[in-house]
Amino acid sequence: MSSKKLRRVGLSQELCNRLSRHRIVTCQDFLVLSPLELMKMTGLSYRGVHELLCVVSRACAPPMQTAYGIKIQKSANLSSAFLSTTLAALDEALHGGVACGSLTEITGPPGCGKTQFCIMMSVLATLPTNMGGLEGAVVYIDTESAFSAERLIEIAESRFPGYFDTEEKLILTSSKVHLYRELTCDEVLQRIQSLEEEIISKGVKLVIIDSIASVVRKEFDTQLQGNMRERNKLLAKEASLLKHLAEEFSVPVILTNQITTHLSGARAAQADLVSPADDLSLTEGTSGSSCVVAALGNTWSHSVNTRLILQHLDSERKQILIAKSPLAPFTSFVYSIKEEGLVLQG
């Protein structure tokens, strides 16, 4: 909540412009300053600054809610509480699809369809609400240069041939997907920090980062002293910002993650503990057991609300596991990747 822009908390445009010249644009920027500093920047009296501090503090403090109030609010917004994946059994298990207002992680080995899933969800978010879409724009942050505009068009035409029957509709959908290629941790963080303005100005209804792990694992060698701590601080900041945006604007945020091998014994003690929701498979090695797990550690695991694991069964068939969800039990579905994207089997 502290990342909320000052111009959205009731301050005048003139005052926001004055503060902006001092690089004070968010509630956090404002609240870390002393009253004396604020008096110098704003030209207001001590009393005036005190009143402003109260306004900004109330705006970024989460209001108290009752469980009944949350239930009533969700019931009233049930139609927009989820973005359907159009995979009927998966949607049913997740009580509607990918939840708005929360973080959903898609993890798995290369080639299992993580980017395919993201591109498919990009198409779905742009669809009219009467087709299960969100009728909005998409911000797609691509850290691996894996996004394909041609694949977006192919999935749209193949999955919804009755709707995408004209070139104009394909152009409209593709123009709603705003792609950013960010190849460093700083670029990704800066993009996340600027998302609030984009969500408002472009009518964004879905945010995707593919992948959250790619740049982090390139830049942080966790064998070097202090790197694990710095990496976790960065990930915690990104997760906090994304959760604020998801909750504030009731949009789903989809993140893809990579996998890593976790070793038992002394070496494992140096890393984060492994959650059951991280575990993809178990293998035996000469020095003990090891398991293939979601990357970024258990600290990151607690940051995401829902985790779906994609993995290979054979050359054709793959499997989706609901590994972590506040709504769904642990369950799995077999799927394959076709022209229209992911398709469930059986």
Short mmCIF file of C-alpha atoms in Angstrom, two decimals:
data_model
loop_
_atom_site.label_atom_id
_atom_site.label_comp_id
_atom_site.label_asym_id
_atom_site.label_seq_id
_atom_site.Cartn_x
_atom_site.Cartn_y
_atom_site.Cartn_z
CA MET A 1 0.00 0.00 0.00
CA SER A 2 2.93 2.38 0.62
CA SER A 3 3.76 2.27 -3.10
CA LYS A 4 0.48 4.03 -3.94
CA LYS A 5 1.03 7.24 -5.94
CA LEU A 6 0.43 10.48 -4.03
CA ARG A 7 -1.84 11.85 -6.74
CA ARG A 8 -4.26 8.99 -5.96
CA VAL A 9 -4.66 9.82 -2.26
CA GLY A 10 -6.43 13.18 -2.56
CA LEU A 11 -3.53 15.65 -2.72
CA SER A 12 -3.88 18.59 -5.10
CA GLN A 13 -2.20 18.45 -8.52
CA GLU A 14 -0.12 21.51 -7.69
CA LEU A 15 1.19 19.92 -4.49
CA CYS A 16 1.90 16.62 -6.27
CA ASN A 17 3.85 18.48 -8.96
CA ARG A 18 5.87 20.33 -6.31
CA LEU A 19 6.71 17.10 -4.50
CA SER A 20 7.49 15.34 -7.78
CA ARG A 21 10.25 17.87 -8.46
CA HIS A 22 11.91 16.50 -5.32
CA ARG A 23 11.27 12.90 -6.53
CA ILE A 24 8.54 12.40 -3.94
CA VAL A 25 5.87 10.45 -5.86
CA THR A 26 4.66 7.61 -3.59
CA CYS A 27 3.24 7.42 -0.08
CA GLN A 28 6.46 5.77 1.07
CA ASP A 29 8.56 8.61 -0.37
CA PHE A 30 6.39 11.07 1.55
CA LEU A 31 6.16 9.28 4.88
CA VAL A 32 9.91 8.71 5.35
CA LEU A 33 10.50 12.48 5.42
CA SER A 34 10.48 14.55 8.60
CA PRO A 35 7.87 17.31 9.12
CA LEU A 36 10.65 19.91 8.76
CA GLU A 37 11.70 18.49 5.37
CA LEU A 38 8.09 18.47 4.21
CA MET A 39 7.58 22.06 5.38
CA LYS A 40 10.55 23.16 3.23
CA MET A 41 9.33 21.26 0.17
CA THR A 42 5.68 22.20 0.35
CA GLY A 43 5.83 25.67 1.90
CA LEU A 44 3.14 24.66 4.37
CA SER A 45 2.97 25.28 8.10
CA TYR A 46 3.65 22.56 10.65
CA ARG A 47 -0.09 22.10 11.11
CA GLY A 48 -0.63 21.84 7.35
CA VAL A 49 2.10 19.21 7.03
CA HIS A 50 0.66 17.28 9.99
CA GLU A 51 -2.75 17.18 8.26
CA LEU A 52 -1.10 15.94 5.06
CA LEU A 53 0.73 13.20 6.98
CA CYS A 54 -2.60 12.02 8.40
CA VAL A 55 -4.21 11.97 4.94
CA VAL A 56 -1.33 10.03 3.37
CA SER A 57 -1.06 7.61 6.31
CA ARG A 58 -4.77 6.76 6.16
CA ALA A 59 -4.60 6.30 2.38
CA CYS A 60 -1.82 3.71 2.49
CA ALA A 61 -2.92 1.86 5.63
CA PRO A 62 -5.03 -1.25 4.86
CA PRO A 63 -8.54 -0.75 6.27
CA MET A 64 -9.91 -3.30 8.71
CA GLN A 65 -12.29 -5.79 7.13
CA THR A 66 -14.50 -8.52 8.55
CA ALA A 67 -14.69 -11.99 7.06
CA TYR A 68 -18.38 -11.35 6.30
CA GLY A 69 -17.52 -8.12 4.49
CA ILE A 70 -14.94 -9.89 2.34
CA LYS A 71 -17.46 -12.63 1.51
CA ILE A 72 -20.13 -10.10 0.47
CA GLN A 73 -17.62 -8.15 -1.61
CA LYS A 74 -16.43 -11.28 -3.43
CA SER A 75 -20.01 -12.44 -4.02
CA ALA A 76 -20.84 -9.06 -5.60
CA ASN A 77 -17.78 -9.28 -7.89
CA LEU A 78 -17.95 -13.01 -8.59
CA SER A 79 -17.99 -12.59 -12.37
CA SER A 80 -14.69 -10.68 -12.33
CA ALA A 81 -13.01 -12.61 -9.50
CA PHE A 82 -11.28 -15.05 -11.87
CA LEU A 83 -9.84 -15.19 -15.35
CA SER A 84 -10.91 -18.47 -16.91
CA THR A 85 -8.16 -20.63 -18.42
CA THR A 86 -10.82 -22.31 -20.63
CA LEU A 87 -9.41 -25.63 -19.35
CA ALA A 88 -12.71 -26.77 -17.82
CA ALA A 89 -11.42 -29.25 -15.22
CA LEU A 90 -8.64 -26.91 -14.09
CA ASP A 91 -11.06 -23.97 -13.81
CA GLU A 92 -13.45 -26.09 -11.78
CA ALA A 93 -10.69 -27.14 -9.36
CA LEU A 94 -9.54 -23.51 -8.99
CA HIS A 95 -13.14 -22.33 -8.45
CA GLY A 96 -13.12 -20.28 -11.64
CA GLY A 97 -9.60 -20.03 -13.02
CA VAL A 98 -6.65 -17.73 -12.31
CA ALA A 99 -7.65 -15.56 -9.34
CA CYS A 100 -7.78 -11.78 -9.69
CA GLY A 101 -6.09 -9.84 -6.93
CA SER A 102 -3.36 -12.43 -6.30
CA LEU A 103 -0.09 -13.89 -7.64
CA THR A 104 -0.18 -17.15 -9.63
CA GLU A 105 3.12 -18.86 -10.41
CA ILE A 106 3.66 -21.29 -13.29
CA THR A 107 6.80 -23.36 -12.81
CA GLY A 108 8.39 -26.30 -14.61
CA PRO A 109 11.25 -27.45 -16.85
CA PRO A 110 11.98 -25.98 -20.30
CA GLY A 111 9.59 -26.97 -23.06
CA CYS A 112 6.63 -27.85 -20.85
CA GLY A 113 4.47 -24.93 -22.00
CA LYS A 114 4.94 -22.11 -19.46
CA THR A 115 5.23 -19.42 -22.13
CA GLN A 116 2.46 -21.08 -24.16
CA PHE A 117 0.20 -20.80 -21.10
CA CYS A 118 1.09 -17.11 -20.68
CA ILE A 119 0.42 -16.30 -24.33
CA MET A 120 -2.90 -18.17 -24.15
CA MET A 121 -3.91 -16.22 -21.02
CA SER A 122 -2.97 -12.97 -22.80
CA VAL A 123 -5.50 -13.75 -25.51
CA LEU A 124 -8.17 -14.69 -22.95
CA ALA A 125 -7.75 -11.46 -20.96
CA THR A 126 -8.54 -9.34 -24.03
CA LEU A 127 -11.80 -11.19 -24.81
CA PRO A 128 -15.23 -9.68 -24.01
CA THR A 129 -16.62 -10.50 -20.58
CA ASN A 130 -19.47 -12.51 -22.13
CA MET A 131 -16.81 -14.92 -23.45
CA GLY A 132 -15.14 -15.27 -20.04
CA GLY A 133 -12.49 -12.63 -20.71
CA LEU A 134 -11.68 -9.41 -18.87
CA GLU A 135 -12.03 -7.11 -21.91
CA GLY A 136 -8.80 -5.32 -21.07
CA ALA A 137 -5.17 -4.84 -21.94
CA VAL A 138 -2.21 -6.99 -20.91
CA VAL A 139 1.27 -6.01 -19.72
CA TYR A 140 3.67 -8.80 -20.69
CA ILE A 141 7.19 -8.49 -19.24
CA ASP A 142 9.47 -10.85 -21.18
CA THR A 143 12.87 -11.53 -19.60
CA GLU A 144 13.87 -14.41 -21.87
CA SER A 145 12.87 -13.06 -25.30
CA ALA A 146 10.46 -15.99 -25.56
CA PHE A 147 7.26 -14.15 -26.52
CA SER A 148 5.97 -14.75 -30.06
CA ALA A 149 3.42 -12.45 -31.68
CA GLU A 150 2.84 -15.09 -34.36
CA ARG A 151 2.00 -17.65 -31.69
CA LEU A 152 -0.44 -15.20 -30.09
CA ILE A 153 -2.31 -14.87 -33.38
CA GLU A 154 -2.24 -18.64 -33.98
CA ILE A 155 -3.70 -19.40 -30.54
CA ALA A 156 -6.39 -16.72 -30.97
CA GLU A 157 -7.48 -17.99 -34.39
CA SER A 158 -7.33 -21.69 -33.43
CA ARG A 159 -8.97 -21.44 -29.99
CA PHE A 160 -11.75 -19.03 -30.95
CA PRO A 161 -12.30 -19.36 -34.72
CA GLY A 162 -15.87 -18.09 -34.44
CA TYR A 163 -14.82 -14.85 -32.75
CA PHE A 164 -11.54 -14.11 -34.52
CA ASP A 165 -13.12 -14.27 -37.97
CA THR A 166 -11.81 -10.91 -39.16
CA GLU A 167 -8.37 -9.33 -39.32
CA GLU A 168 -9.67 -6.32 -37.39
CA LYS A 169 -10.38 -8.44 -34.29
CA LEU A 170 -6.92 -10.00 -34.44
CA ILE A 171 -5.34 -6.56 -34.75
CA LEU A 172 -7.42 -5.27 -31.82
CA THR A 173 -6.39 -8.17 -29.56
CA SER A 174 -2.69 -8.01 -30.49
CA SER A 175 -2.66 -4.24 -29.95
CA LYS A 176 -3.92 -4.74 -26.39
CA VAL A 177 -0.89 -6.85 -25.43
CA HIS A 178 1.90 -4.47 -24.38
CA LEU A 179 5.23 -6.28 -24.48
CA TYR A 180 8.33 -5.15 -22.56
CA ARG A 181 11.65 -6.96 -22.88
CA GLU A 182 13.53 -6.38 -19.64
CA LEU A 183 16.82 -8.24 -19.35
CA THR A 184 18.21 -7.12 -15.97
CA CYS A 185 16.95 -7.11 -12.38
CA ASP A 186 16.96 -3.30 -12.28
CA GLU A 187 14.93 -3.07 -15.49
CA VAL A 188 12.33 -5.55 -14.18
CA LEU A 189 12.03 -3.73 -10.84
CA GLN A 190 11.70 -0.33 -12.55
CA ARG A 191 9.02 -1.71 -14.84
CA ILE A 192 7.07 -3.12 -11.88
CA GLN A 193 7.34 0.23 -10.11
CA SER A 194 5.83 1.99 -13.14
CA LEU A 195 2.95 -0.45 -13.58
CA GLU A 196 0.42 1.53 -11.54
CA GLU A 197 0.28 4.30 -14.13
CA GLU A 198 0.01 1.79 -16.98
CA ILE A 199 -2.78 -0.16 -15.33
CA ILE A 200 -4.79 3.06 -15.00
CA SER A 201 -3.99 4.65 -18.37
CA LYS A 202 -4.18 1.52 -20.56
CA GLY A 203 -6.96 -0.38 -18.79
CA VAL A 204 -4.67 -3.29 -17.96
CA LYS A 205 -6.49 -6.39 -16.69
CA LEU A 206 -3.61 -8.89 -16.61
CA VAL A 207 0.10 -8.63 -15.72
CA ILE A 208 2.54 -11.36 -16.78
CA ILE A 209 6.26 -11.72 -16.00
CA ASP A 210 7.91 -14.49 -18.01
CA SER A 211 10.13 -15.34 -16.22
CA ILE A 212 10.65 -13.93 -12.74
CA ALA A 213 13.61 -16.28 -12.17
CA SER A 214 15.61 -15.72 -15.35
CA VAL A 215 17.32 -12.40 -14.59
CA VAL A 216 17.60 -13.10 -10.85
CA ARG A 217 19.51 -16.34 -11.33
CA LYS A 218 21.84 -14.72 -13.88
CA GLU A 219 22.80 -11.81 -11.63
CA PHE A 220 22.93 -13.44 -8.18
CA ASP A 221 25.43 -16.24 -7.58
CA THR A 222 24.07 -17.58 -4.28
CA GLN A 223 27.41 -19.24 -3.51
CA LEU A 224 28.91 -15.78 -2.95
CA GLN A 225 28.56 -14.32 0.53
CA GLY A 226 25.63 -11.95 0.91
CA ASN A 227 24.11 -12.69 -2.50
CA MET A 228 21.33 -14.90 -1.13
CA ARG A 229 20.26 -12.13 1.26
CA GLU A 230 20.31 -9.47 -1.48
CA ARG A 231 18.43 -11.73 -3.87
CA ASN A 232 15.71 -12.42 -1.31
CA LYS A 233 15.40 -8.69 -0.57
CA LEU A 234 14.88 -7.96 -4.27
CA LEU A 235 12.32 -10.75 -4.67
CA ALA A 236 10.47 -9.66 -1.53
CA LYS A 237 10.27 -6.09 -2.85
CA GLU A 238 8.99 -7.25 -6.24
CA ALA A 239 6.43 -9.56 -4.63
CA SER A 240 5.22 -6.77 -2.33
CA LEU A 241 4.76 -4.35 -5.23
CA LEU A 242 2.99 -6.95 -7.37
CA LYS A 243 0.65 -7.96 -4.53
CA HIS A 244 -0.25 -4.33 -3.95
CA LEU A 245 -1.07 -3.85 -7.64
CA ALA A 246 -3.03 -7.10 -7.84
CA GLU A 247 -5.14 -6.25 -4.80
CA GLU A 248 -5.51 -2.52 -5.52
CA PHE A 249 -6.75 -3.02 -9.09
CA SER A 250 -8.16 -6.57 -8.76
CA VAL A 251 -6.05 -7.94 -11.60
CA PRO A 252 -4.44 -11.38 -11.86
CA VAL A 253 -0.63 -11.47 -11.91
CA ILE A 254 0.97 -14.51 -13.57
CA LEU A 255 4.67 -15.26 -13.03
CA THR A 256 6.70 -18.07 -14.54
CA ASN A 257 9.52 -19.71 -12.61
CA GLN A 258 12.32 -22.13 -13.45
CA ILE A 259 13.44 -25.32 -11.68
CA THR A 260 16.57 -26.28 -9.79
CA THR A 261 17.99 -29.37 -8.08
CA HIS A 262 17.88 -29.51 -4.29
CA LEU A 263 20.45 -31.78 -2.61
CA SER A 264 19.99 -33.36 0.80
CA GLY A 265 22.65 -33.24 3.49
CA ALA A 266 25.17 -30.53 4.29
CA ARG A 267 24.83 -28.60 1.03
CA ALA A 268 21.08 -28.40 1.42
CA ALA A 269 21.49 -26.75 4.79
CA GLN A 270 23.01 -23.72 3.05
CA ALA A 271 19.87 -23.11 0.99
CA ASP A 272 16.23 -22.43 1.76
CA LEU A 273 14.20 -25.37 3.00
CA VAL A 274 12.08 -27.19 0.43
CA SER A 275 8.31 -26.94 0.68
CA PRO A 276 6.13 -29.88 -0.45
CA ALA A 277 4.59 -27.44 -2.91
CA ASP A 278 8.02 -27.04 -4.58
CA ASP A 279 8.70 -30.71 -5.27
CA LEU A 280 8.42 -31.89 -8.89
CA SER A 281 10.12 -35.30 -8.69
CA LEU A 282 12.46 -37.35 -6.55
CA THR A 283 15.68 -39.02 -7.72
CA GLU A 284 18.42 -40.91 -5.91
CA GLY A 285 22.07 -39.92 -6.22
CA THR A 286 25.31 -41.41 -4.99
CA SER A 287 25.60 -38.91 -2.18
CA GLY A 288 21.98 -39.15 -1.08
CA SER A 289 18.63 -38.06 -2.38
CA SER A 290 17.93 -35.00 -4.51
CA CYS A 291 14.76 -33.52 -5.88
CA VAL A 292 13.92 -31.16 -8.71
CA VAL A 293 12.17 -28.15 -7.20
CA ALA A 294 10.88 -24.72 -8.14
CA ALA A 295 13.70 -22.17 -8.21
CA LEU A 296 14.13 -19.12 -5.94
CA GLY A 297 13.71 -20.98 -2.64
CA ASN A 298 11.08 -21.35 0.03
CA THR A 299 11.03 -17.64 0.84
CA TRP A 300 9.74 -16.92 -2.66
CA SER A 301 7.30 -19.85 -2.40
CA HIS A 302 5.51 -18.08 0.43
CA SER A 303 5.16 -14.94 -1.70
CA VAL A 304 2.94 -16.52 -4.36
CA ASN A 305 -0.70 -17.33 -3.65
CA THR A 306 -1.12 -20.14 -6.19
CA ARG A 307 1.51 -22.41 -7.74
CA LEU A 308 0.87 -24.56 -10.81
CA ILE A 309 3.64 -27.00 -11.77
CA LEU A 310 3.94 -28.09 -15.40
CA GLN A 311 6.00 -31.19 -16.14
CA HIS A 312 6.64 -33.78 -18.86
CA LEU A 313 5.07 -37.25 -18.80
CA ASP A 314 6.35 -38.35 -22.21
CA SER A 315 7.11 -36.82 -25.60
CA GLU A 316 3.49 -35.82 -26.17
CA ARG A 317 1.74 -35.71 -22.82
CA LYS A 318 2.40 -33.29 -20.01
CA GLN A 319 0.91 -32.73 -16.56
CA ILE A 320 -0.39 -29.73 -14.62
CA LEU A 321 -0.19 -30.02 -10.83
CA ILE A 322 -2.04 -27.66 -8.51
CA ALA A 323 0.76 -27.61 -5.95
CA LYS A 324 -0.38 -24.64 -3.87
CA SER A 325 -3.76 -22.93 -3.72
CA PRO A 326 -5.95 -21.28 -1.07
CA LEU A 327 -8.99 -22.86 -2.75
CA ALA A 328 -8.03 -26.09 -4.48
CA PRO A 329 -6.69 -29.40 -3.19
CA PHE A 330 -3.52 -30.94 -4.62
CA THR A 331 -4.58 -32.46 -7.92
CA SER A 332 -3.27 -33.03 -11.45
CA PHE A 333 -4.41 -32.91 -15.07
CA VAL A 334 -2.86 -34.34 -18.23
CA TYR A 335 -2.53 -31.97 -21.17
CA SER A 336 -0.84 -31.56 -24.53
CA ILE A 337 0.19 -28.48 -26.50
CA LYS A 338 -1.59 -27.92 -29.81
CA GLU A 339 -2.20 -25.05 -32.23
CA GLU A 340 -4.83 -23.62 -29.88
CA GLY A 341 -2.51 -23.72 -26.87
CA LEU A 342 -2.88 -26.07 -23.89
CA VAL A 343 -5.54 -28.78 -24.22
CA LEU A 344 -6.54 -31.13 -21.39
CA GLN A 345 -6.69 -34.87 -22.08
CA GLY A 346 -9.55 -37.13 -21.00
#
